[in-house]
Structures are given as structure tokens and as C-alpha cells.
Amino acid sequence: MSEHDLQACAEACGVSIEFREGEALLAGQPVQCLRLSADAAAGIEAALNDAGRAPLATGGADGERILLLDRGQPLRAALSAEGPGSLEALGQRAAEWQARHPASAMPEATGYRRGVLQQLLRERADALGRDLSADERATLDTELHHQSLYRFEDLPLAGSFWQSVRVYPEGAGLADLVMPPAPVPAFWQIARLALVIAVDEAGEIRGDTYRALLAGYDAKRSLAAIERGAAPTLLRLAALEDWIARRESGATGEGERQRLVALQGQAARVQGLWVRAA
């Protein structure tokens, strides 16, 4: 969201926010804003309350609901080996969230479109297509072709997902909640989190970190064989989304592209990491 949109959200909630170093702050605390239909918000708010993450402020009118959520502080150090902020605990919370807000919690009017992740990213990629260099176009075409081979039609679905990790008073936790336009694969949340904490800028995967995150998730929600098979592809899809987002922001996104290129060459290794973890 732009600063203007975030200010409008804050005004609708009757609070004042400021901006510092690109972050929206409410009383010095980083926040994010969700604009939802009243029907969609009901399920999200119930799940947030169950998880002990009640909105900091709410507002809205005419069938719209606005939620301001605690976003946590930036993650600047490695996660702890044990305790509430450990990798395994993070994986467990990811699984618990999807139990609280499954695809069935989304309003019926939202509907389900097969391949919604790929479809939305392809639309965003097409909008960038005219501005890409030959190397960038080659990377994009390679990834879009690979993604077109997988529709994920049989994967278990989720109604929402957290896409990053930040630090709260109690330790590292899930951050940046996303309410998609249609249900997405439940494993998408793990792919997003793994890209943040288990893949470095060069695209090298930290195996122990990845396995610990998966072990925590699997302990609370056993992953199906089809999800294990989809893991490398969804991790690449998360890297593609990061690259597209950087280009959309006006940056070159070359670092994100190189990370994607590296992951394109590591699908077999990612699969091996998961098989051993399972």
C-alpha cells in the first residue's frame, strides 16, 4: 500500500500513523493495513483473536472492514535454536494458523480459481514484459514455462497466509498477513517463510534451517506427498514474486533475479532436503 492508502486506513480507524524508514508506525510500532469485505474480515478477526494477535485498531464503513495489525520489528539476527521464537516453533505456528483460517473460512462469494497464484503472477509479469532486458526476459520465460507445468489443483488449500518473519516482544513470529482473492495452496505459506529465513541472497539454501521449519510445520500438520513434491516449485514461485515486486517498486531487482536463477538450478537439492526432513 502507498503512504496515502495507509493514511486513509488509519483515518478510518480513528488513529494517527507516521512513516519512518519506509515503515508505517502506530505509536512507534510498525503496522500493516488490511482492507476486507465485512464477510471476509469476520473469519480473519476470529482467527487473529484465537492466535492472540487481535488487531491494534479497526474501522471501515459500507460493508468494508479495515484492520491495522502489529507488523513486528525487522528480523536482524538468526532465529534461536529453541523456545517460542525458534524455527520449529515458527513452523508450528504456521500450521496452527492454517487450522484457524482454512479455505472453508473464506466467504462463498470469493470462489476458487484454479492456479490463482500462477495466474496473478503471470498477469503482473506481463505488465513488466516490455521493460525487461534479454537476460531478464529469458529468466522470466524459463520460470513461467516451469510454473505452467504445475497447476497445484490437488494441493490442500488455505484461506490466508503470513508471508514473512519479524520480531515481536515474545520473539520471532509470523508477519505480513495476506488475504488472497481466492484460496491458495497451504504450502505457499511455508514457501514464503522459507525464502525469508532459509535462502540467502545468492539463492543458497541453508539446509538445517529449512528442515527445522518443515519439521515444526509437519509436527502440527502432516504434509501430504503431493505437497512435498510441490515444495521446490512453490519456493521458486515465491522467488519469482519477490523479483516482480522489486521491479514493480521501480528498483532493478537484479539481486532477486539472480536468486531466482540460482533456485532454478537447485530444484533437485530442495526436493532432497524435504524428503530427508519428512
GROMACS .gro file of N, CA and C in nm, residues 171-258:
model
  264
  171GLY      N    1   0.938  -1.276   2.073
  171GLY     CA    2   1.035  -1.342   1.986
  171GLY      C    3   0.991  -1.338   1.841
  172ALA      N    4   1.065  -1.406   1.755
  172ALA     CA    5   1.033  -1.408   1.613
  172ALA      C    6   0.896  -1.472   1.589
  173GLY      N    7   0.824  -1.417   1.494
  173GLY     CA    8   0.691  -1.471   1.466
  173GLY      C    9   0.648  -1.441   1.324
  174LEU      N   10   0.530  -1.489   1.288
  174LEU     CA   11   0.475  -1.469   1.155
  174LEU      C   12   0.435  -1.323   1.136
  175ALA      N   13   0.457  -1.271   1.016
  175ALA     CA   14   0.426  -1.130   0.989
  175ALA      C   15   0.369  -1.114   0.849
  176ASP      N   16   0.306  -0.998   0.827
  176ASP     CA   17   0.254  -0.958   0.696
  176ASP      C   18   0.147  -1.056   0.645
  177LEU      N   19   0.032  -1.049   0.708
  177LEU     CA   20  -0.080  -1.136   0.672
  177LEU      C   21  -0.136  -1.095   0.536
  178VAL      N   22  -0.166  -1.193   0.452
  178VAL     CA   23  -0.223  -1.169   0.319
  178VAL      C   24  -0.355  -1.242   0.308
  179MET      N   25  -0.457  -1.171   0.263
  179MET     CA   26  -0.587  -1.231   0.233
  179MET      C   27  -0.599  -1.235   0.081
  180PRO      N   28  -0.575  -1.349   0.017
  180PRO     CA   29  -0.575  -1.356  -0.129
  180PRO      C   30  -0.716  -1.350  -0.186
  181PRO      N   31  -0.729  -1.327  -0.317
  181PRO     CA   32  -0.862  -1.320  -0.378
  181PRO      C   33  -0.931  -1.455  -0.389
  182ALA      N   34  -0.857  -1.562  -0.369
  182ALA     CA   35  -0.911  -1.697  -0.372
  182ALA      C   36  -0.818  -1.785  -0.290
  183PRO      N   37  -0.865  -1.901  -0.244
  183PRO     CA   38  -0.778  -1.989  -0.165
  183PRO      C   39  -0.649  -2.023  -0.237
  184VAL      N   40  -0.542  -2.039  -0.162
  184VAL     CA   41  -0.411  -2.072  -0.218
  184VAL      C   42  -0.362  -2.202  -0.154
  185PRO      N   43  -0.264  -2.269  -0.216
  185PRO     CA   44  -0.210  -2.390  -0.154
  185PRO      C   45  -0.160  -2.362  -0.012
  186ALA      N   46  -0.191  -2.451   0.079
  186ALA     CA   47  -0.148  -2.432   0.218
  186ALA      C   48   0.003  -2.424   0.228
  187PHE      N   49   0.075  -2.496   0.142
  187PHE     CA   50   0.222  -2.496   0.147
  187PHE      C   51   0.281  -2.362   0.103
  188TRP      N   52   0.203  -2.277   0.039
  188TRP     CA   53   0.253  -2.147  -0.006
  188TRP      C   54   0.309  -2.066   0.111
  189GLN      N   55   0.246  -2.076   0.227
  189GLN     CA   56   0.294  -2.004   0.344
  189GLN      C   57   0.435  -2.049   0.381
  190ILE      N   58   0.460  -2.179   0.379
  190ILE     CA   59   0.594  -2.229   0.413
  190ILE      C   60   0.695  -2.186   0.307
  191ALA      N   61   0.655  -2.186   0.182
  191ALA     CA   62   0.746  -2.141   0.076
  191ALA      C   63   0.786  -1.995   0.098
  192ARG      N   64   0.689  -1.911   0.134
  192ARG     CA   65   0.718  -1.770   0.158
  192ARG      C   66   0.811  -1.754   0.278
  193LEU      N   67   0.784  -1.825   0.388
  193LEU     CA   68   0.867  -1.814   0.507
  193LEU      C   69   1.007  -1.869   0.481
  194ALA      N   70   1.016  -1.981   0.410
  194ALA     CA   71   1.146  -2.042   0.382
  194ALA      C   72   1.232  -1.949   0.298
  195LEU      N   73   1.173  -1.877   0.205
  195LEU     CA   74   1.252  -1.785   0.123
  195LEU      C   75   1.312  -1.674   0.209
  196VAL      N   76   1.240  -1.634   0.314
  196VAL     CA   77   1.287  -1.527   0.402
  196VAL      C   78   1.402  -1.575   0.491
  197ILE      N   79   1.389  -1.691   0.550
  197ILE     CA   80   1.484  -1.731   0.655
  197ILE      C   81   1.578  -1.844   0.618
  198ALA      N   82   1.552  -1.913   0.505
  198ALA     CA   83   1.636  -2.029   0.473
  198ALA      C   84   1.709  -2.016   0.340
  199VAL      N   85   1.690  -1.907   0.269
  199VAL     CA   86   1.756  -1.886   0.140
  199VAL      C   87   1.831  -1.753   0.145
  200ASP      N   88   1.962  -1.757   0.116
  200ASP     CA   89   2.037  -1.632   0.122
  200ASP      C   90   2.024  -1.554  -0.008
  201GLU      N   91   2.088  -1.438  -0.014
  201GLU     CA   92   2.073  -1.351  -0.130
  201GLU      C   93   2.124  -1.413  -0.259
  202ALA      N   94   2.217  -1.509  -0.246
  202ALA     CA   95   2.272  -1.575  -0.364
  202ALA      C   96   2.191  -1.696  -0.405
  203GLY      N   97   2.082  -1.724  -0.334
  203GLY     CA   98   1.999  -1.838  -0.368
  203GLY      C   99   2.044  -1.968  -0.306
  204GLU      N  100   2.142  -1.962  -0.215
  204GLU     CA  101   2.189  -2.083  -0.147
  204GLU      C  102   2.095  -2.117  -0.033
  205ILE      N  103   2.054  -2.243  -0.026
  205ILE     CA  104   1.958  -2.286   0.075
  205ILE      C  105   2.031  -2.337   0.199
  206ARG      N  106   1.995  -2.282   0.315
  206ARG     CA  107   2.051  -2.330   0.442
  206ARG      C  108   1.969  -2.452   0.483
  207GLY      N  109   2.025  -2.569   0.460
  207GLY     CA  110   1.951  -2.693   0.478
  207GLY      C  111   1.897  -2.714   0.618
  208ASP      N  112   1.979  -2.690   0.720
  208ASP     CA  113   1.934  -2.711   0.858
  208ASP      C  114   1.817  -2.620   0.892
  209THR      N  115   1.823  -2.495   0.847
  209THR     CA  116   1.714  -2.400   0.873
  209THR      C  117   1.586  -2.445   0.804
  210TYR      N  118   1.598  -2.486   0.680
  210TYR     CA  119   1.482  -2.530   0.603
  210TYR      C  120   1.417  -2.652   0.667
  211ARG      N  121   1.501  -2.748   0.706
  211ARG     CA  122   1.448  -2.871   0.766
  211ARG      C  123   1.382  -2.845   0.900
  212ALA      N  124   1.437  -2.754   0.980
  212ALA     CA  125   1.378  -2.724   1.110
  212ALA      C  126   1.240  -2.659   1.093
  213LEU      N  127   1.229  -2.567   0.998
  213LEU     CA  128   1.100  -2.503   0.971
  213LEU      C  129   0.997  -2.608   0.927
  214LEU      N  130   1.038  -2.696   0.838
  214LEU     CA  131   0.948  -2.801   0.790
  214LEU      C  132   0.911  -2.899   0.900
  215ALA      N  133   1.007  -2.932   0.986
  215ALA     CA  134   0.980  -3.026   1.094
  215ALA      C  135   0.875  -2.971   1.189
  216GLY      N  136   0.885  -2.842   1.221
  216GLY     CA  137   0.785  -2.780   1.309
  216GLY      C  138   0.647  -2.782   1.246
  217TYR      N  139   0.640  -2.748   1.118
  217TYR     CA  140   0.512  -2.748   1.046
  217TYR      C  141   0.454  -2.889   1.042
  218ASP      N  142   0.539  -2.985   1.006
  218ASP     CA  143   0.493  -3.124   0.990
  218ASP      C  144   0.447  -3.183   1.123
  219ALA      N  145   0.502  -3.134   1.235
  219ALA     CA  146   0.461  -3.186   1.365
  219ALA      C  147   0.317  -3.149   1.398
  220LYS      N  148   0.271  -3.036   1.346
  220LYS     CA  149   0.134  -2.991   1.373
  220LYS      C  150   0.037  -3.027   1.261
  221ARG      N  151   0.088  -3.035   1.140
  221ARG     CA  152   0.003  -3.065   1.025
  221ARG      C  153   0.085  -3.145   0.926
  222SER      N  154   0.066  -3.276   0.927
  222SER     CA  155   0.146  -3.362   0.840
  222SER      C  156   0.123  -3.327   0.694
  223LEU      N  157   0.231  -3.304   0.624
  223LEU     CA  158   0.221  -3.266   0.484
  223LEU      C  159   0.200  -3.388   0.396
  224ALA      N  160   0.113  -3.372   0.298
  224ALA     CA  161   0.084  -3.480   0.204
  224ALA      C  162   0.200  -3.497   0.107
  225ALA      N  163   0.208  -3.614   0.045
  225ALA     CA  164   0.315  -3.641  -0.051
  225ALA      C  165   0.313  -3.540  -0.165
  226ILE      N  166   0.194  -3.498  -0.208
  226ILE     CA  167   0.184  -3.403  -0.318
  226ILE      C  168   0.242  -3.267  -0.279
  227GLU      N  169   0.234  -3.233  -0.150
  227GLU     CA  170   0.291  -3.107  -0.105
  227GLU      C  171   0.444  -3.114  -0.104
  228ARG      N  172   0.497  -3.229  -0.065
  228ARG     CA  173   0.643  -3.245  -0.070
  228ARG      C  174   0.692  -3.232  -0.213
  229GLY      N  175   0.617  -3.288  -0.306
  229GLY     CA  176   0.656  -3.278  -0.446
  229GLY      C  177   0.650  -3.137  -0.500
  230ALA      N  178   0.557  -3.057  -0.448
  230ALA     CA  179   0.539  -2.920  -0.496
  230ALA      C  180   0.636  -2.822  -0.431
  231ALA      N  181   0.707  -2.864  -0.325
  231ALA     CA  182   0.791  -2.771  -0.248
  231ALA      C  183   0.891  -2.693  -0.333
  232PRO      N  184   0.973  -2.758  -0.419
  232PRO     CA  185   1.070  -2.680  -0.496
  232PRO      C  186   1.004  -2.578  -0.589
  233THR      N  187   0.894  -2.617  -0.651
  233THR     CA  188   0.827  -2.526  -0.744
  233THR      C  189   0.767  -2.407  -0.673
  234LEU      N  190   0.707  -2.429  -0.556
  234LEU     CA  191   0.649  -2.318  -0.482
  234LEU      C  192   0.756  -2.226  -0.425
  235LEU      N  193   0.872  -2.280  -0.388
  235LEU     CA  194   0.981  -2.194  -0.342
  235LEU      C  195   1.028  -2.104  -0.456
  236ARG      N  196   1.037  -2.159  -0.576
  236ARG     CA  197   1.073  -2.078  -0.693
  236ARG      C  198   0.965  -1.974  -0.723
  237LEU      N  199   0.841  -2.011  -0.704
  237LEU     CA  200   0.733  -1.916  -0.728
  237LEU      C  201   0.742  -1.798  -0.632
  238ALA      N  202   0.779  -1.827  -0.506
  238ALA     CA  203   0.797  -1.719  -0.408
  238ALA      C  204   0.911  -1.627  -0.451
  239ALA      N  205   1.020  -1.685  -0.503
  239ALA     CA  206   1.132  -1.603  -0.550
  239ALA      C  207   1.091  -1.520  -0.671
  240LEU      N  208   1.010  -1.577  -0.758
  240LEU     CA  209   0.958  -1.501  -0.873
  240LEU      C  210   0.875  -1.383  -0.826
  241GLU      N  211   0.790  -1.406  -0.726
  241GLU     CA  212   0.706  -1.298  -0.675
  241GLU      C  213   0.793  -1.185  -0.618
  242ASP      N  214   0.899  -1.220  -0.545
  242ASP     CA  215   0.986  -1.117  -0.490
  242ASP      C  216   1.052  -1.035  -0.600
  243TRP      N  217   1.096  -1.101  -0.705
  243TRP     CA  218   1.159  -1.030  -0.817
  243TRP      C  219   1.059  -0.935  -0.883
  244ILE      N  220   0.939  -0.984  -0.910
  244ILE     CA  221   0.838  -0.900  -0.973
  244ILE      C  222   0.804  -0.780  -0.885
  245ALA      N  223   0.792  -0.805  -0.753
  245ALA     CA  224   0.758  -0.696  -0.661
  245ALA      C  225   0.866  -0.588  -0.661
  246ARG      N  226   0.994  -0.629  -0.668
  246ARG     CA  227   1.102  -0.532  -0.672
  246ARG      C  228   1.098  -0.450  -0.800
  247ARG      N  229   1.070  -0.514  -0.912
  247ARG     CA  230   1.059  -0.441  -1.038
  247ARG      C  231   0.941  -0.345  -1.035
  248GLU      N  232   0.831  -0.388  -0.976
  248GLU     CA  233   0.713  -0.302  -0.965
  248GLU      C  234   0.740  -0.179  -0.880
  249SER      N  235   0.834  -0.192  -0.784
  249SER     CA  236   0.866  -0.080  -0.695
  249SER      C  237   0.956   0.023  -0.761
  250GLY      N  238   1.005  -0.009  -0.882
  250GLY     CA  239   1.094   0.082  -0.953
  250GLY      C  240   1.241   0.046  -0.942
  251ALA      N  241   1.276  -0.055  -0.860
  251ALA     CA  242   1.414  -0.099  -0.846
  251ALA      C  243   1.450  -0.195  -0.959
  252THR      N  244   1.579  -0.220  -0.978
  252THR     CA  245   1.620  -0.311  -1.084
  252THR      C  246   1.584  -0.456  -1.051
  253GLY      N  247   1.590  -0.490  -0.922
  253GLY     CA  248   1.556  -0.626  -0.881
  253GLY      C  249   1.657  -0.730  -0.926
  254GLU      N  250   1.780  -0.686  -0.960
  254GLU     CA  251   1.878  -0.781  -1.013
  254GLU      C  252   1.917  -0.885  -0.908
  255GLY      N  253   1.926  -0.845  -0.782
  255GLY     CA  254   1.959  -0.942  -0.678
  255GLY      C  255   1.853  -1.050  -0.666
  256GLU      N  256   1.728  -1.009  -0.672
  256GLU     CA  257   1.616  -1.106  -0.664
  256GLU      C  258   1.615  -1.196  -0.787
  257ARG      N  259   1.650  -1.140  -0.903
  257ARG     CA  260   1.653  -1.224  -1.023
  257ARG      C  261   1.762  -1.329  -1.014
  258GLN      N  262   1.881  -1.289  -0.968
  258GLN     CA  263   1.990  -1.385  -0.956
  258GLN      C  264   1.957  -1.494  -0.855
   0.00000   0.00000   0.00000
